[in-house]
Amino acid sequence: MSTQPLVIGKFSLGMGDRFAHEAEAQLAACLAARKLGVEIVPVWNKSNREHNIIGSEPTSTRAAADAAVKALGWTAPYFLDADHIGLKTVDRFVGVSDFFTIDVADFIAQPAAPAAVQAFVDRHPELVGTITLAGIDRPFTTTRADVERTAAKFLLAVQEAGKVYRHIVSVKGVGRFVPEISMDETDSPQTPPELLVILAAIADEGVPIQTIAPKFTGRFNKGVDYVGDLAQFEREFNDDLCVIAHAVKQYGLPANLKLSVHSGSDKFSIYPAIRRALAKHGAGVHVKTAGTTWLEEVIGLAEAGGAGLALAKEIYAEALSHMDELCQPYATVIDIDRSKLPAAAVVDGWTSEQFVGALRHDQKNPLYNANIRQLIHVGFKVAAKMGPRYLEQLKACRESCARNVTGNLLERHIRPLFL
Ligand SMILES: [Zn+2]
């Protein structure tokens, strides 16, 4: 085993593969990007929640990734992300993962001990007053009370991240994994001045994070485009990059520290802003996608016609009749207008073209239906329940599923962001 610490490259793409059948098709997108001149580090991510819903183990993700790497002769680094783990869930992943998304969102706003807050602010007089950061026109102006408020809100979460990090280190060793801290699954976005305080606290806690996932302004719903103020997003994303560059120097965080954009798939309207910001600051980014690949599988089945299309229709019908149960775990990250969901009997009469048109994320296609897309996005439990019947159909429709998976990542994600 190499003794070099594991370091993630500048541009990386988190890819989800719910049924562990698409790793080759996903890697093919990174391989194509490489031939077109940009290195994209593939990172296979799967959360504890997904494993529980599907009934799979992290070892299956590892096996699928390793097999794809071998089959396609991929020689560059790749990672396996234990996505959204905490102290209670990390152990299942610790043997096979080398990237850990330490999710501490649940600890935000649980107030830290007042003494710890005072000690933090005493240690960081540089966070109070007028803070001028390279690249940001308007300096941040903060009072001691502001910093106390921010520290009280985030310090406990950062301390929790420290506990999880040290637990992973105790098993794997220092430098044997890429640590990320995520704070995205919470109600309110973190502002750039808050991010600065958070990064100072993370450095104090001794967690050498290489990626950080704040919650950005606007809505990042599953499988559909961004909804929010594009100008504000762009301003804050640029500010966040400046905050990170500053924190790397000021607090000695890893030089490759970068933003991680969660629910980053299909956010087509913000990709130009992200692309501009990365170019302007010479910054890297991790864009995490997950369910977009599962949707491409269903599109691939529908496109194949025959038994594939029939199974896709069955998935829709089942998802429709179990909508409440399927939507519940994702309630905060979907917006489905139920009045725009056609009855199962209507969809049953659809052609392959109609089904594919409704589901594929092409906003210019009049057949596209974002409500159907979100329902299917959360409906993977239906396919999990079908078990071998679903997997056999995936194999039977291998070509169309793989073509859609690769095309989606390459043309709709990698190209607008990086090429
Ligand atoms: Zn997330």
Coordinates of C-alpha atoms and ligand atoms in Angstrom, one line a residue:
M1 CA 0.0 0.0 0.0
S2 CA 1.2 3.5 -0.9
T3 CA 2.2 5.8 2.0
Q4 CA 1.2 8.9 0.1
P5 CA -1.9 10.5 1.6
L6 CA -5.0 10.2 -0.6
V7 CA -5.7 13.5 -2.3
I8 CA -8.6 14.1 -4.5
G9 CA -8.0 16.0 -7.8
K10 CA -9.4 19.3 -8.9
F11 CA -12.6 18.2 -10.7
S12 CA -14.5 15.2 -9.4
L13 CA -17.9 13.8 -10.1
G14 CA -19.9 12.0 -7.5
M15 CA -22.0 9.3 -9.2
G16 CA -24.7 7.2 -7.7
D17 CA -25.4 3.7 -8.9
R18 CA -28.4 2.4 -7.0
F19 CA -28.5 -1.1 -8.4
A20 CA -24.7 -1.4 -9.1
H21 CA -25.2 -2.2 -12.8
E22 CA -24.0 1.1 -14.3
A23 CA -20.4 1.7 -13.1
E24 CA -18.9 0.9 -16.5
A25 CA -21.3 3.2 -18.3
Q26 CA -20.6 6.0 -15.7
L27 CA -16.8 5.5 -16.0
A28 CA -17.1 5.6 -19.7
A29 CA -18.3 9.3 -19.4
C30 CA -15.1 10.1 -17.4
L31 CA -13.0 8.2 -19.9
A32 CA -14.6 10.2 -22.8
A33 CA -13.9 13.5 -20.8
R34 CA -10.3 12.5 -20.4
K35 CA -10.0 11.9 -24.2
L36 CA -11.5 15.4 -24.7
G37 CA -8.9 16.9 -22.4
V38 CA -10.2 17.2 -18.9
E39 CA -9.5 14.9 -15.9
I40 CA -12.6 14.1 -13.9
V41 CA -12.1 12.0 -10.8
P42 CA -14.9 9.4 -10.5
V43 CA -16.4 9.0 -7.1
W44 CA -19.1 6.4 -6.5
N45 CA -21.4 7.6 -3.7
K46 CA -24.2 5.8 -2.0
S47 CA -25.8 6.8 1.3
N48 CA -26.8 4.6 4.2
R49 CA -30.4 5.6 3.4
E50 CA -30.1 4.2 -0.2
H51 CA -28.4 1.0 1.0
N52 CA -31.3 0.5 3.5
I53 CA -34.0 1.2 0.9
I54 CA -32.4 -1.1 -1.7
G55 CA -31.2 -3.7 0.8
S56 CA -27.6 -3.6 -0.5
E57 CA -24.2 -3.4 1.3
P58 CA -21.3 -1.0 0.6
T59 CA -19.2 -4.0 -0.5
S60 CA -21.4 -4.3 -3.6
T61 CA -20.5 -0.7 -4.6
R62 CA -16.8 -1.5 -4.2
A63 CA -17.1 -4.6 -6.3
A64 CA -18.9 -2.8 -9.1
A65 CA -16.5 0.1 -9.1
D66 CA -13.4 -2.1 -9.1
A67 CA -14.8 -4.3 -11.9
A68 CA -15.6 -1.2 -14.0
V69 CA -12.1 0.2 -13.5
K70 CA -10.6 -3.1 -14.5
A71 CA -12.8 -3.6 -17.5
L72 CA -12.2 -0.1 -18.9
G73 CA -8.5 0.0 -18.0
W74 CA -8.9 3.2 -15.9
T75 CA -5.5 4.0 -14.4
A76 CA -6.3 7.3 -12.7
P77 CA -7.6 7.6 -9.1
Y78 CA -11.2 6.9 -8.2
F79 CA -13.0 6.9 -4.9
L80 CA -15.9 5.3 -3.0
D81 CA -17.9 7.8 -1.0
A82 CA -19.6 6.8 2.3
D83 CA -22.3 9.4 1.6
H84 CA -24.0 11.2 4.5
I85 CA -22.6 9.1 7.3
G86 CA -22.5 9.9 11.0
L87 CA -21.1 8.0 14.1
K88 CA -24.1 5.7 14.1
T89 CA -23.8 4.6 10.4
V90 CA -20.1 4.9 9.5
D91 CA -18.9 1.4 10.5
R92 CA -20.7 -0.3 7.7
F93 CA -18.6 1.7 5.2
V94 CA -15.3 2.0 6.9
G95 CA -13.7 -1.0 5.4
V96 CA -14.5 -0.3 1.7
S97 CA -14.8 3.5 1.4
D98 CA -12.0 5.9 1.0
F99 CA -14.1 9.1 0.9
F100 CA -16.4 10.0 3.7
T101 CA -19.1 12.6 3.6
I102 CA -19.5 13.4 7.3
D103 CA -23.0 14.7 7.7
V104 CA -23.5 16.9 10.7
A105 CA -26.6 18.9 9.6
D106 CA -28.6 17.4 12.4
F107 CA -26.3 19.1 14.9
I108 CA -26.6 22.6 13.5
A109 CA -28.5 24.9 15.8
Q110 CA -28.0 22.6 18.8
P111 CA -26.2 25.3 20.8
A112 CA -22.6 24.7 21.7
A113 CA -21.4 25.1 25.3
P114 CA -21.1 28.8 26.0
A115 CA -17.6 28.3 27.3
A116 CA -16.6 26.7 24.0
V117 CA -18.1 29.6 22.1
Q118 CA -16.3 32.2 24.1
A119 CA -13.0 30.2 23.8
F120 CA -13.5 30.1 20.0
V121 CA -14.2 33.8 19.6
D122 CA -11.2 34.6 21.9
R123 CA -9.0 32.4 19.8
H124 CA -10.2 34.2 16.6
P125 CA -10.0 38.0 16.9
E126 CA -9.4 38.1 13.1
L127 CA -13.0 37.0 12.5
V128 CA -14.3 40.2 14.2
G129 CA -14.4 43.6 12.4
T130 CA -13.8 44.3 8.7
I131 CA -12.6 41.3 6.8
T132 CA -11.2 41.9 3.4
L133 CA -10.8 38.8 1.2
A134 CA -9.1 38.7 -2.1
G135 CA -11.7 38.6 -4.9
I136 CA -14.6 40.0 -2.9
D137 CA -15.4 43.7 -3.5
R138 CA -17.4 44.3 -0.4
P139 CA -15.5 43.4 2.8
F140 CA -17.4 41.4 5.4
T141 CA -18.2 43.4 8.5
T142 CA -18.8 41.4 11.6
T143 CA -19.2 42.1 15.3
R144 CA -18.1 39.9 18.2
A145 CA -21.8 39.1 18.7
D146 CA -22.2 38.0 15.1
V147 CA -19.3 35.6 15.4
E148 CA -20.6 34.3 18.8
R149 CA -24.0 33.7 17.2
T150 CA -22.5 31.8 14.2
A151 CA -20.1 29.8 16.5
A152 CA -23.0 28.9 18.8
K153 CA -24.9 27.6 15.8
F154 CA -22.2 25.5 14.2
L155 CA -19.6 24.6 16.8
L156 CA -21.3 21.5 18.1
A157 CA -21.7 20.3 14.5
V158 CA -18.0 20.8 13.8
Q159 CA -17.1 19.0 17.1
E160 CA -19.3 16.1 16.0
A161 CA -17.5 16.0 12.7
G162 CA -14.3 15.8 14.6
K163 CA -15.6 12.8 16.5
V164 CA -16.6 11.0 13.3
Y165 CA -13.3 11.9 11.6
R166 CA -11.2 10.6 14.5
H167 CA -13.2 7.4 14.6
I168 CA -12.5 6.8 10.9
V169 CA -8.8 7.6 11.5
S170 CA -8.7 5.0 14.3
V171 CA -9.6 2.3 11.8
K172 CA -8.1 3.5 8.5
G173 CA -5.2 5.8 9.6
V174 CA -4.4 9.4 8.8
G175 CA -4.4 10.2 5.1
R176 CA -6.0 7.0 4.0
F177 CA -9.3 8.7 3.0
V178 CA -10.7 11.9 1.8
P179 CA -12.9 13.7 4.4
E180 CA -15.8 15.9 3.5
I181 CA -18.1 17.7 5.9
S182 CA -21.7 18.3 4.7
M183 CA -24.2 20.7 6.1
D184 CA -26.5 20.8 3.1
E185 CA -29.5 18.8 4.5
T186 CA -30.7 21.6 6.7
D187 CA -33.3 24.4 6.5
S188 CA -31.3 27.6 5.9
P189 CA -28.3 28.2 3.6
Q190 CA -25.0 29.1 5.1
T191 CA -23.7 32.5 4.0
P192 CA -20.1 33.1 3.0
P193 CA -19.3 34.9 6.3
E194 CA -20.7 31.9 8.1
L195 CA -18.6 29.6 6.0
L196 CA -15.5 31.4 7.1
V197 CA -16.3 30.8 10.7
I198 CA -17.2 27.2 10.0
L199 CA -13.8 26.6 8.3
A200 CA -11.9 28.2 11.1
A201 CA -13.7 25.9 13.5
I202 CA -13.0 22.8 11.3
A203 CA -9.3 23.7 11.3
D204 CA -9.4 24.1 15.1
E205 CA -11.0 20.7 15.3
G206 CA -8.1 19.2 13.2
V207 CA -10.2 17.8 10.4
P208 CA -8.3 18.0 7.2
I209 CA -11.3 18.3 4.9
Q210 CA -10.7 18.2 1.2
T211 CA -14.3 19.1 0.3
I212 CA -17.1 20.9 2.1
A213 CA -20.8 20.9 1.2
P214 CA -22.6 23.9 2.5
K215 CA -26.2 24.5 1.8
F216 CA -26.4 27.0 -1.0
T217 CA -29.2 29.5 -1.6
G218 CA -32.1 28.3 -3.6
R219 CA -33.8 24.9 -4.1
F220 CA -31.8 21.8 -5.1
N221 CA -34.6 19.4 -5.7
K222 CA -33.9 15.8 -6.7
G223 CA -33.5 15.2 -10.4
V224 CA -34.8 18.6 -11.6
D225 CA -33.3 22.0 -12.3
Y226 CA -32.3 24.6 -9.8
V227 CA -35.0 27.0 -8.5
G228 CA -33.8 30.2 -7.0
D229 CA -32.2 33.6 -7.6
L230 CA -29.4 32.9 -10.2
A231 CA -27.6 36.2 -9.5
Q232 CA -27.5 35.6 -5.8
F233 CA -26.3 32.0 -6.3
E234 CA -23.5 33.2 -8.5
R235 CA -22.4 35.9 -6.1
E236 CA -22.4 33.6 -3.1
F237 CA -20.7 30.8 -5.0
N238 CA -17.9 33.2 -6.0
D239 CA -17.7 34.5 -2.4
D240 CA -17.5 30.9 -1.1
L241 CA -14.5 30.2 -3.4
C242 CA -12.8 33.3 -2.0
V243 CA -13.6 32.3 1.6
I244 CA -12.1 28.8 0.9
A245 CA -8.9 30.2 -0.7
H246 CA -8.5 32.5 2.3
A247 CA -9.2 29.8 4.9
V248 CA -6.7 27.5 3.3
K249 CA -3.9 30.1 3.8
Q250 CA -5.1 31.5 7.1
Y251 CA -6.0 28.2 8.9
G252 CA -3.7 25.7 7.2
L253 CA -6.5 23.6 5.7
P254 CA -5.6 21.3 2.8
A255 CA -4.5 23.2 -0.3
N256 CA -6.9 21.2 -2.5
L257 CA -10.0 22.1 -0.4
K258 CA -13.0 22.7 -2.6
L259 CA -16.7 23.1 -2.6
S260 CA -18.9 20.0 -3.0
V261 CA -22.3 20.6 -4.7
H262 CA -24.8 18.1 -3.4
S263 CA -27.9 17.2 -5.4
G264 CA -25.7 18.7 -8.2
S265 CA -27.2 16.6 -11.0
D266 CA -29.5 18.2 -13.4
K267 CA -29.0 21.8 -12.1
F268 CA -28.5 23.0 -15.6
S269 CA -29.4 26.7 -15.0
I270 CA -26.5 27.2 -12.5
Y271 CA -23.8 25.2 -14.4
P272 CA -22.8 28.3 -16.4
A273 CA -22.3 30.3 -13.2
I274 CA -20.3 27.4 -11.6
R275 CA -18.2 27.1 -14.7
R276 CA -17.5 30.9 -14.8
A277 CA -16.6 31.0 -11.1
L278 CA -14.2 28.0 -11.4
A279 CA -12.4 29.6 -14.3
K280 CA -12.2 33.0 -12.6
H281 CA -10.7 31.6 -9.4
G282 CA -8.8 28.6 -10.8
A283 CA -10.8 26.5 -8.3
G284 CA -11.8 22.9 -8.3
V285 CA -15.2 21.4 -7.4
H286 CA -16.9 18.2 -6.5
V287 CA -20.3 17.8 -8.1
K288 CA -22.3 15.1 -6.4
T289 CA -25.0 13.3 -8.5
A290 CA -26.9 10.2 -7.5
G291 CA -30.4 9.5 -8.7
T292 CA -29.9 10.9 -12.2
T293 CA -28.3 7.5 -13.2
W294 CA -31.3 5.5 -11.9
L295 CA -33.6 7.8 -14.0
E296 CA -31.5 7.0 -17.1
E297 CA -31.9 3.3 -16.4
V298 CA -35.7 3.7 -16.5
I299 CA -35.3 5.8 -19.7
G300 CA -33.1 3.1 -21.1
L301 CA -35.8 0.4 -20.3
A302 CA -38.5 2.5 -21.9
E303 CA -36.5 3.3 -24.9
A304 CA -35.8 -0.4 -25.5
G305 CA -39.6 -0.9 -25.9
G306 CA -41.3 -4.3 -25.4
A307 CA -40.7 -5.8 -21.9
G308 CA -38.4 -2.9 -21.0
L309 CA -41.1 -0.4 -21.7
A310 CA -43.7 -2.5 -19.9
L311 CA -41.5 -2.7 -16.8
A312 CA -41.0 1.1 -16.9
K313 CA -44.7 1.6 -17.0
E314 CA -45.2 -0.8 -14.1
I315 CA -42.6 1.2 -12.1
Y316 CA -44.6 4.4 -12.7
A317 CA -47.9 2.7 -11.7
E318 CA -46.4 1.3 -8.5
A319 CA -44.7 4.6 -7.6
L320 CA -48.0 6.4 -8.2
S321 CA -49.9 4.1 -5.9
H322 CA -47.2 4.3 -3.1
M323 CA -46.5 8.0 -3.6
D324 CA -46.8 9.1 0.1
E325 CA -44.5 6.4 1.4
L326 CA -41.9 7.0 -1.4
C327 CA -41.9 10.8 -1.0
Q328 CA -41.8 10.9 2.8
P329 CA -38.0 10.5 3.2
Y330 CA -37.4 13.1 0.5
A331 CA -40.2 15.5 1.4
T332 CA -37.8 18.6 1.8
V333 CA -36.1 18.0 -1.6
I334 CA -39.0 17.4 -4.0
D335 CA -41.9 19.6 -5.3
I336 CA -44.4 17.4 -7.0
D337 CA -47.6 18.9 -8.4
R338 CA -49.9 15.8 -8.0
S339 CA -52.5 17.3 -10.4
K340 CA -49.9 17.0 -13.2
L341 CA -49.3 13.3 -12.7
P342 CA -51.2 11.2 -15.4
A343 CA -53.2 8.2 -14.3
A344 CA -51.4 4.8 -14.6
A345 CA -53.9 3.8 -17.2
V346 CA -53.0 6.8 -19.4
V347 CA -49.3 6.1 -19.1
D348 CA -50.0 2.4 -19.9
G349 CA -51.1 3.5 -23.3
W350 CA -47.9 5.5 -24.0
T351 CA -45.4 4.8 -26.7
S352 CA -41.7 4.4 -26.0
E353 CA -41.2 8.0 -27.3
Q354 CA -43.9 9.4 -25.0
F355 CA -42.5 7.7 -21.9
V356 CA -38.9 8.7 -22.7
G357 CA -40.0 12.3 -23.6
A358 CA -41.8 12.7 -20.3
L359 CA -38.9 11.4 -18.2
R360 CA -35.7 12.6 -20.0
H361 CA -34.5 15.9 -18.6
D362 CA -34.9 18.0 -21.8
Q363 CA -36.8 21.1 -20.8
K364 CA -37.3 22.0 -24.5
N365 CA -39.3 18.9 -25.1
P366 CA -43.0 19.6 -24.7
L367 CA -43.5 16.0 -23.4
Y368 CA -41.1 16.6 -20.5
N369 CA -42.9 16.3 -17.1
A370 CA -40.8 17.3 -14.1
N371 CA -43.5 15.8 -11.7
I372 CA -43.2 12.4 -13.3
R373 CA -39.4 12.7 -13.2
Q374 CA -39.4 13.5 -9.4
L375 CA -41.8 10.7 -8.6
I376 CA -39.7 8.2 -10.5
H377 CA -36.6 9.7 -8.8
V378 CA -37.8 8.7 -5.4
G379 CA -39.4 5.5 -6.7
F380 CA -36.4 3.3 -6.8
K381 CA -37.7 1.3 -3.9
V382 CA -40.3 -0.1 -6.4
A383 CA -37.5 -1.5 -8.5
A384 CA -35.7 -2.8 -5.4
K385 CA -38.9 -4.7 -4.5
M386 CA -39.0 -6.2 -8.0
G387 CA -35.6 -7.7 -7.3
P388 CA -34.3 -10.1 -10.0
R389 CA -37.1 -9.1 -12.3
Y390 CA -35.8 -5.6 -12.5
L391 CA -32.1 -6.6 -12.7
E392 CA -32.8 -9.1 -15.5
Q393 CA -34.5 -6.4 -17.5
L394 CA -31.5 -4.1 -17.0
K395 CA -29.3 -6.8 -18.5
A396 CA -31.7 -7.4 -21.4
C397 CA -31.7 -3.6 -22.1
R398 CA -28.0 -3.2 -21.4
E399 CA -27.2 -1.2 -24.5
S400 CA -29.9 1.4 -24.2
C401 CA -29.5 1.8 -20.4
A402 CA -25.7 2.2 -20.7
R403 CA -26.0 4.6 -23.6
N404 CA -28.4 6.9 -21.7
V405 CA -26.3 6.7 -18.5
T406 CA -23.1 7.7 -20.3
G407 CA -24.8 10.3 -22.5
N408 CA -26.5 12.0 -19.5
L409 CA -23.3 12.3 -17.5
L410 CA -21.1 13.4 -20.4
E411 CA -23.4 15.6 -22.4
R412 CA -25.7 17.1 -19.8
H413 CA -23.2 17.3 -16.8
I414 CA -19.5 17.1 -17.7
R415 CA -19.7 19.1 -20.9
P416 CA -21.5 22.2 -19.6
L417 CA -19.5 22.2 -16.4
F418 CA -16.0 21.2 -17.5
L419 CA -15.5 20.9 -21.2
Ligands
ZN1 ZN -26.2 16.0 0.6

